[in-house]
PDB file of C-alpha atoms in Angstrom:
ATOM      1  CA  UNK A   4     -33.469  41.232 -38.552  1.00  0.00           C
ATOM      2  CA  UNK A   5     -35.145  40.319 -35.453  1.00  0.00           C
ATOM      3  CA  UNK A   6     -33.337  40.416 -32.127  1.00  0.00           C
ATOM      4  CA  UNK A   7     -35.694  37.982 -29.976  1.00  0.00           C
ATOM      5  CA  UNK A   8     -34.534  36.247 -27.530  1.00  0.00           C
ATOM      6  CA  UNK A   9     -34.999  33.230 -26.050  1.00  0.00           C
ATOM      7  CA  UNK A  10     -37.004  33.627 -23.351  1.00  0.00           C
ATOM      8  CA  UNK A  11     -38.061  30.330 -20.737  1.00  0.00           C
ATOM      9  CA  UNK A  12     -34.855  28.561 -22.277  1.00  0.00           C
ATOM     10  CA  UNK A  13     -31.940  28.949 -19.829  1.00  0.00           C
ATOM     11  CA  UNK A  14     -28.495  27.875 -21.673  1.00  0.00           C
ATOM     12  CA  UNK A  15     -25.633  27.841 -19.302  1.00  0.00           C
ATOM     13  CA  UNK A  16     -23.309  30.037 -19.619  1.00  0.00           C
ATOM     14  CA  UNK A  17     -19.838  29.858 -21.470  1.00  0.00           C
ATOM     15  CA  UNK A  18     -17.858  30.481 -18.350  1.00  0.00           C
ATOM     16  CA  UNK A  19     -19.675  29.542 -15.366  1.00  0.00           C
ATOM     17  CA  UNK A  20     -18.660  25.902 -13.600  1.00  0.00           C
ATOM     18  CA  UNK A  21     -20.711  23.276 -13.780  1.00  0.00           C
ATOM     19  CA  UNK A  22     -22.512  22.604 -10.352  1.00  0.00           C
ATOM     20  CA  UNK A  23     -19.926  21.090  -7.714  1.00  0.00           C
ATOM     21  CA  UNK A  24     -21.019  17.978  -6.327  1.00  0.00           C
ATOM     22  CA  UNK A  25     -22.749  18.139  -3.331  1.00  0.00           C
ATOM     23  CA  UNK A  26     -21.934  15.924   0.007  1.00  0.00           C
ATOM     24  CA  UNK A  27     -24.437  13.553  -1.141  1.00  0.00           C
ATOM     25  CA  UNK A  28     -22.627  13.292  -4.941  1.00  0.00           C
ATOM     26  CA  UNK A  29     -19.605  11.903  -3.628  1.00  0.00           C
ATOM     27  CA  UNK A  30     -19.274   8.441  -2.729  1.00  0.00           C
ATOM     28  CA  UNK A  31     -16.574   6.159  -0.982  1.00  0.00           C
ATOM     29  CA  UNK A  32     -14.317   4.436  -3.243  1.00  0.00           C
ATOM     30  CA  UNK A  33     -15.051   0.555  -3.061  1.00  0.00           C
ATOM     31  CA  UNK A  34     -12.386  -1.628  -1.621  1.00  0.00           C
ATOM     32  CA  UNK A  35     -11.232  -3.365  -4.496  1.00  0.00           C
ATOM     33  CA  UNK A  36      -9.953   0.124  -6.053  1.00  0.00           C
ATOM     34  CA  UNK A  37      -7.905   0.822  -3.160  1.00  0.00           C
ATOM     35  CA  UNK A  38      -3.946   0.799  -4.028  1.00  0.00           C
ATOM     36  CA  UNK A  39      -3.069  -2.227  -2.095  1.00  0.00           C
ATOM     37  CA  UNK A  40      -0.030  -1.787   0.539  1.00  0.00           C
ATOM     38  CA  UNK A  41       4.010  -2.372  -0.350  1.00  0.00           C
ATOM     39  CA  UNK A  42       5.048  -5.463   0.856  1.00  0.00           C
ATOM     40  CA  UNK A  43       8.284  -3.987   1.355  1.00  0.00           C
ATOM     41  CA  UNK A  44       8.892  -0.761   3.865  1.00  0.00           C
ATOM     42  CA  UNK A  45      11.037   2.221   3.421  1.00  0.00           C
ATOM     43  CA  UNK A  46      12.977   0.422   6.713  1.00  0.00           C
ATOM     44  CA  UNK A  47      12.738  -2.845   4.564  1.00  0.00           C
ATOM     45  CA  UNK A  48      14.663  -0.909   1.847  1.00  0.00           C
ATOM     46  CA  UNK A  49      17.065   0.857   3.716  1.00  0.00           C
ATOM     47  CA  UNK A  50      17.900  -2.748   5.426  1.00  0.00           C
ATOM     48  CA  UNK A  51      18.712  -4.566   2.096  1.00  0.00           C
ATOM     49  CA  UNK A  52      20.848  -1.110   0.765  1.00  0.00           C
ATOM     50  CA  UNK A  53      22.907  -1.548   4.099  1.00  0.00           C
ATOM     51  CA  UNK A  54      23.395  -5.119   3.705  1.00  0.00           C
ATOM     52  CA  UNK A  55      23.255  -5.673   0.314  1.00  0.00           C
ATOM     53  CA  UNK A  56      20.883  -8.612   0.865  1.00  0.00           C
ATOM     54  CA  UNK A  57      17.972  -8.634  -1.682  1.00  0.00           C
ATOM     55  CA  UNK A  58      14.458  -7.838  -0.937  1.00  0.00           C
ATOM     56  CA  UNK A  59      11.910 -10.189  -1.906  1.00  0.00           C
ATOM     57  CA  UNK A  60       8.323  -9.451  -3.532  1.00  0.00           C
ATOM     58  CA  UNK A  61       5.833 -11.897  -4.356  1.00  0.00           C
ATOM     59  CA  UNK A  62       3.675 -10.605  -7.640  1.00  0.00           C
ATOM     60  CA  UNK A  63       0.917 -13.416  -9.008  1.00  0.00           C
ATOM     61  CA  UNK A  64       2.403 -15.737  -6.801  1.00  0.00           C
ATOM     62  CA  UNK A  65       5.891 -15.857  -8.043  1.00  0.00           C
ATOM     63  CA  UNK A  66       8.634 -14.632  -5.532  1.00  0.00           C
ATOM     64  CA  UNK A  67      10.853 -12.068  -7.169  1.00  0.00           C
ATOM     65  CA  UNK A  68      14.112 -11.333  -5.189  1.00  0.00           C
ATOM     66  CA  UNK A  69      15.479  -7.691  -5.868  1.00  0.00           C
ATOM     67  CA  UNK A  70      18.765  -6.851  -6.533  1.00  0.00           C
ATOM     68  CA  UNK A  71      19.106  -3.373  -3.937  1.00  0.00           C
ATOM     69  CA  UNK A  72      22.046  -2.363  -5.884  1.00  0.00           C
ATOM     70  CA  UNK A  73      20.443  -2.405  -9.046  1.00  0.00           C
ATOM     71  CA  UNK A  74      17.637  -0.849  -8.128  1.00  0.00           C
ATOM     72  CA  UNK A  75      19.607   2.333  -6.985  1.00  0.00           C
ATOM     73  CA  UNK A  76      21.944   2.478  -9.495  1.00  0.00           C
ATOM     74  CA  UNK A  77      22.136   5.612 -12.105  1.00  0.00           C
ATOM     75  CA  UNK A  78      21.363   2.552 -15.024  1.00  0.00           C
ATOM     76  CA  UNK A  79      18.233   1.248 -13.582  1.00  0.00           C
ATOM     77  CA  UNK A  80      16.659   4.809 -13.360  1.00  0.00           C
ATOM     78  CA  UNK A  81      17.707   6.077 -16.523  1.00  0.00           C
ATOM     79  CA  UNK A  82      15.928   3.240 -17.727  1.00  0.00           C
ATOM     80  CA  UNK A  83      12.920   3.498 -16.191  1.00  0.00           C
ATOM     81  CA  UNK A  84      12.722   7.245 -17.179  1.00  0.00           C
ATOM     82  CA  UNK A  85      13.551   6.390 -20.672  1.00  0.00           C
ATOM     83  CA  UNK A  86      10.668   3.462 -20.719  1.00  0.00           C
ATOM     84  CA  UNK A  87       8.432   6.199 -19.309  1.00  0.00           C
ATOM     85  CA  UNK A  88       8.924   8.001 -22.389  1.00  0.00           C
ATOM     86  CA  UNK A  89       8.240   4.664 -24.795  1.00  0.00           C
ATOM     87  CA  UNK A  90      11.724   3.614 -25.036  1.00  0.00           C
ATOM     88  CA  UNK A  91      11.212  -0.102 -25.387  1.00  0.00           C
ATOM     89  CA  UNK A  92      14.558  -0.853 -25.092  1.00  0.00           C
ATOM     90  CA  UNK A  93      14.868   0.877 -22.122  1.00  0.00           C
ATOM     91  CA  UNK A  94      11.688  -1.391 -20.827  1.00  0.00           C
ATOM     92  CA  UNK A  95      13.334  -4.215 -21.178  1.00  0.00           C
ATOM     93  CA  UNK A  96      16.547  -3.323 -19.211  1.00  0.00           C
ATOM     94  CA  UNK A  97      13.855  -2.537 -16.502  1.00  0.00           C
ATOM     95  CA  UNK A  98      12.259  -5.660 -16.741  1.00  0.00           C
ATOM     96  CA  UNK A  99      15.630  -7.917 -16.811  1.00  0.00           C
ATOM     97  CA  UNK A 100      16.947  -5.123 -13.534  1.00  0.00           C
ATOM     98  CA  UNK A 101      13.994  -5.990 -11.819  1.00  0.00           C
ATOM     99  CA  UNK A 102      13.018  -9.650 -12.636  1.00  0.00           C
ATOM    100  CA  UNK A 103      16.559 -11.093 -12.737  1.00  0.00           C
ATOM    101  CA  UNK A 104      16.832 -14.819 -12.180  1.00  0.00           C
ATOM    102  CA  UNK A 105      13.287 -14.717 -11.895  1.00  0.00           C
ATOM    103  CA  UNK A 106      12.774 -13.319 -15.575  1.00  0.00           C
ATOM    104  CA  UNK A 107      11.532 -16.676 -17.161  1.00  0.00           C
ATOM    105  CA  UNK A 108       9.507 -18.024 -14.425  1.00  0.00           C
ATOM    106  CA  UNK A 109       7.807 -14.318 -14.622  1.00  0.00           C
ATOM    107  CA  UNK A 110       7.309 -14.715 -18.329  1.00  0.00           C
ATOM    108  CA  UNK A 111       5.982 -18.189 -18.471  1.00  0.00           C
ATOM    109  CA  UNK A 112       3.116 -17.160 -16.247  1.00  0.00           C
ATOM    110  CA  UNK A 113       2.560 -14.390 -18.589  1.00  0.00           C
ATOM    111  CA  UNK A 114       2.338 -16.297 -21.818  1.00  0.00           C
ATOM    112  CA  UNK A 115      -0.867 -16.825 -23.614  1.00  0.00           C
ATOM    113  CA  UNK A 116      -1.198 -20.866 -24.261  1.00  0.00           C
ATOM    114  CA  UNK A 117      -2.986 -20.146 -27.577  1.00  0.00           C
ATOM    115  CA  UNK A 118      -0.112 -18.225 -28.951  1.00  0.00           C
ATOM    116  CA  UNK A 119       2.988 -18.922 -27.026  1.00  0.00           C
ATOM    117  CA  UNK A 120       3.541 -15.349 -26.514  1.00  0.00           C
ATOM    118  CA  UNK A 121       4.102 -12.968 -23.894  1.00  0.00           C
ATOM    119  CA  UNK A 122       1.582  -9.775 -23.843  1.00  0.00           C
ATOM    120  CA  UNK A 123       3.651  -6.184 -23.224  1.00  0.00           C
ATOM    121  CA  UNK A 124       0.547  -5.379 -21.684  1.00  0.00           C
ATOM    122  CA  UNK A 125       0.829  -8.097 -19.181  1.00  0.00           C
ATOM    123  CA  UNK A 126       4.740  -7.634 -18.802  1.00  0.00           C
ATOM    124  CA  UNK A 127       4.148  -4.057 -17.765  1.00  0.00           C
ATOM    125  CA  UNK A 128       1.138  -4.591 -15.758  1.00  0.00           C
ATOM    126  CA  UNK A 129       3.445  -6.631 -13.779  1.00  0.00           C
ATOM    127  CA  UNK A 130       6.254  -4.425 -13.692  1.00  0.00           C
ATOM    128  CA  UNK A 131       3.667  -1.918 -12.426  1.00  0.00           C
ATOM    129  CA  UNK A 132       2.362  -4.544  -9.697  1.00  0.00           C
ATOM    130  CA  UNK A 133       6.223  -5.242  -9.073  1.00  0.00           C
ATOM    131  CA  UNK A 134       6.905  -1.857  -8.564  1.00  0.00           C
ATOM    132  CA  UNK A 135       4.252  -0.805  -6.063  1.00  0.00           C
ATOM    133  CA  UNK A 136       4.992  -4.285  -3.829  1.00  0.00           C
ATOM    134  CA  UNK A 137       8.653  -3.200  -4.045  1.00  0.00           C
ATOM    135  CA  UNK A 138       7.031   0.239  -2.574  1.00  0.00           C
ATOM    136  CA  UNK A 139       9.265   1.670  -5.943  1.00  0.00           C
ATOM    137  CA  UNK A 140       6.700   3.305  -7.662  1.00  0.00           C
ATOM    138  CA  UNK A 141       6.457   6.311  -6.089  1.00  0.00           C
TER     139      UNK A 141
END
């Protein structure tokens, strides 16, 4: 057996890093990735829990108004944590929490004309969109 080695061919080694980017690596994030700003402020919360008034978040141009109650009620974040997890059932007590009266008007926007249907994808991209307006998804 022969015990050459490779010699002029560098292979990295198994434990060492690969090189860390260098100042000129890293590059601002564009605008359009930015997270864009809650409409609604932490003061704009506390308000609505002291007066029981609902706050009111416009997603794609619909305005939803939020129930403050429901949104700090034991219910509503069981059910978020258990749609978290996949619980579809739980998603759609989330949903109907959040969307309320506004539920249908929310859905019709959402439904594909060719089918008639209403994408999950879309519903939870809006309850995503709803979420961070509402400043709730933190």
């Amino acid at each position: 057996m022969s015990s050459k080695k490779n010699r002029g061919q560098s292979r990295p080694h198994p434990h060492t890093s690969p090189a860390r980017p260098t100042a000129t690596d890293v590059t601002e994030p564009r605008p359009a990735l930015l997270e864009p700003e809650p409409q609604v402020t932490d003061a704009d919360q506390q308000r609505a829990e002291a007066t029981g008034k609902p706050l009111t978040v416009t997603v794609r141009g619909i305005d939803v108004a939020l129930d403050p109650e429901a949104l700090s009620s034991w219910e509503f974040l069981e059910a978020v944590t258990l749609s978290q997890s996949g619980d579809m059932t739980a998603f759609y007590s989330v949903v109907t929490s959040l969307l309320g009266d506004s539920r249908d008007k929310v859905l019709d926007t959402l439904r594909d004309p060719d089918t008639g249907r209403v994408p999950l994808d879309a519903v939870g991209a809006v309850m995503t969109e709803l979420l961070e307006a509402a400043n709730l998804g933190n």
